[in-house]
Amino acid sequence: MFRRTFWFTAGAAAGVWATTKVNRKLRQLTPESLAAQAANKAVEAGHRLKDFALDVRDGMAQREAELGEVLGLNADPELPSPRRVAAIENSDNTKYRKNPTYVERSTYSYNRNEDH
């Protein structure tokens, strides 16, 4: 009788274990769970890519500094002042004038990439 009780208990324990294992696997394969896993892996890949890009940028800056030191390019050259052009005075009939009025000290910049 002890043997039967032992095997009955062992079979019940194995059944509970197998059922729990199967239910866990089924929960992992639901569409919501698969989407969450994919999103987590994408976020991890993004972090690794960002870390790689930062490492590359640091390496580039270090190598640029080394090359500048070797080639003697680290001295700060004197940069030219920003280029300014004379602006036409803004008035209603400017396009009809033969001799428009120019303003010499304007803040107009010829830089096309400047934010407006």
Coordinates of C-alpha atoms in Angstrom, one line a residue:
M1 CA 0.0 0.0 0.0
F2 CA 2.9 2.3 0.7
R3 CA 4.2 1.7 -2.8
R4 CA 0.9 2.7 -4.4
T5 CA 0.7 5.9 -2.4
F6 CA 4.2 6.7 -3.4
W7 CA 3.6 6.2 -7.1
F8 CA 0.3 8.0 -6.9
T9 CA 1.9 11.0 -5.3
A10 CA 4.9 10.9 -7.7
G11 CA 2.4 10.8 -10.7
A12 CA 0.4 13.7 -9.3
A13 CA 3.5 15.8 -8.7
A14 CA 4.7 15.0 -12.2
G15 CA 1.3 16.0 -13.6
V16 CA 1.3 19.3 -11.7
W17 CA 4.9 20.1 -12.8
A18 CA 4.1 19.3 -16.5
T19 CA 0.9 21.4 -16.4
T20 CA 2.7 24.3 -14.8
K21 CA 5.5 24.1 -17.4
V22 CA 3.1 23.9 -20.3
N23 CA 1.0 26.9 -19.0
R24 CA 4.1 29.0 -18.6
K25 CA 5.2 28.3 -22.2
L26 CA 1.7 29.1 -23.5
R27 CA 1.7 32.4 -21.7
Q28 CA 5.1 33.2 -23.3
L29 CA 3.7 32.5 -26.8
T30 CA 0.7 34.9 -26.6
P31 CA 0.8 37.8 -29.0
E32 CA 1.1 40.4 -26.2
S33 CA 4.0 38.6 -24.7
L34 CA 5.8 38.2 -28.0
A35 CA 5.3 41.9 -28.7
A36 CA 6.7 42.8 -25.3
Q37 CA 9.7 40.5 -25.8
A38 CA 10.4 42.0 -29.3
A39 CA 10.1 45.6 -27.9
N40 CA 12.5 44.8 -25.1
K41 CA 15.0 43.3 -27.5
A42 CA 14.7 46.3 -29.8
V43 CA 15.4 48.7 -26.9
E44 CA 18.4 46.6 -25.9
A45 CA 19.7 46.7 -29.5
G46 CA 19.2 50.5 -29.6
H47 CA 21.2 50.9 -26.4
R48 CA 24.0 48.8 -27.7
L49 CA 24.0 50.7 -31.0
K50 CA 24.1 54.0 -29.1
D51 CA 27.0 52.8 -26.9
F52 CA 28.9 51.7 -30.1
A53 CA 28.3 55.1 -31.7
L54 CA 29.6 56.9 -28.6
D55 CA 32.7 54.7 -28.6
V56 CA 33.3 55.4 -32.3
R57 CA 32.9 59.2 -31.7
D58 CA 35.3 59.1 -28.8
G59 CA 37.8 57.2 -30.9
M60 CA 37.5 59.6 -33.7
A61 CA 38.0 62.6 -31.5
Q62 CA 41.1 60.9 -29.9
R63 CA 42.5 60.0 -33.3
E64 CA 41.8 63.5 -34.6
A65 CA 43.6 65.0 -31.7
E66 CA 46.6 62.7 -32.3
L67 CA 46.7 63.6 -35.9
G68 CA 46.4 67.3 -35.2
E69 CA 49.2 67.1 -32.7
V70 CA 51.5 65.2 -35.2
L71 CA 50.7 67.6 -38.0
G72 CA 50.8 70.7 -35.9
L73 CA 47.2 71.7 -36.5
N74 CA 46.2 72.3 -32.9
A75 CA 47.2 76.0 -33.1
D76 CA 44.0 78.1 -33.2
P77 CA 43.9 80.0 -36.5
E78 CA 42.5 83.4 -36.5
L79 CA 39.0 83.1 -38.1
P80 CA 37.7 85.9 -40.3
S81 CA 34.9 88.0 -39.1
P82 CA 31.4 87.0 -40.3
R83 CA 30.6 88.4 -43.7
R84 CA 27.9 91.1 -43.8
V85 CA 26.3 92.6 -46.8
A86 CA 24.6 95.9 -47.2
A87 CA 20.8 95.5 -47.0
I88 CA 18.3 97.5 -49.1
E89 CA 16.1 99.8 -47.1
N90 CA 12.7 98.2 -46.7
S91 CA 10.0 100.5 -48.1
D92 CA 6.9 100.0 -50.1
N93 CA 8.1 101.3 -53.4
T94 CA 11.7 99.9 -53.3
K95 CA 11.2 97.7 -56.4
Y96 CA 10.0 100.7 -58.4
R97 CA 13.0 102.9 -57.4
K98 CA 15.9 103.3 -59.8
N99 CA 18.3 104.1 -57.0
P100 CA 17.4 102.1 -53.8
T101 CA 18.7 103.2 -50.4
Y102 CA 21.3 100.9 -48.8
V103 CA 21.8 100.5 -45.1
E104 CA 25.5 99.8 -44.3
R105 CA 25.3 98.6 -40.7
S106 CA 22.5 96.0 -40.9
T107 CA 22.3 92.8 -39.0
Y108 CA 21.4 90.9 -42.2
S109 CA 23.6 87.8 -42.6
Y110 CA 24.4 86.1 -45.8
N111 CA 24.5 82.7 -44.2
R112 CA 21.8 80.6 -45.9
N113 CA 22.0 78.0 -43.1
E114 CA 21.1 80.4 -40.4
D115 CA 17.9 79.9 -38.5
H116 CA 15.3 82.5 -39.3

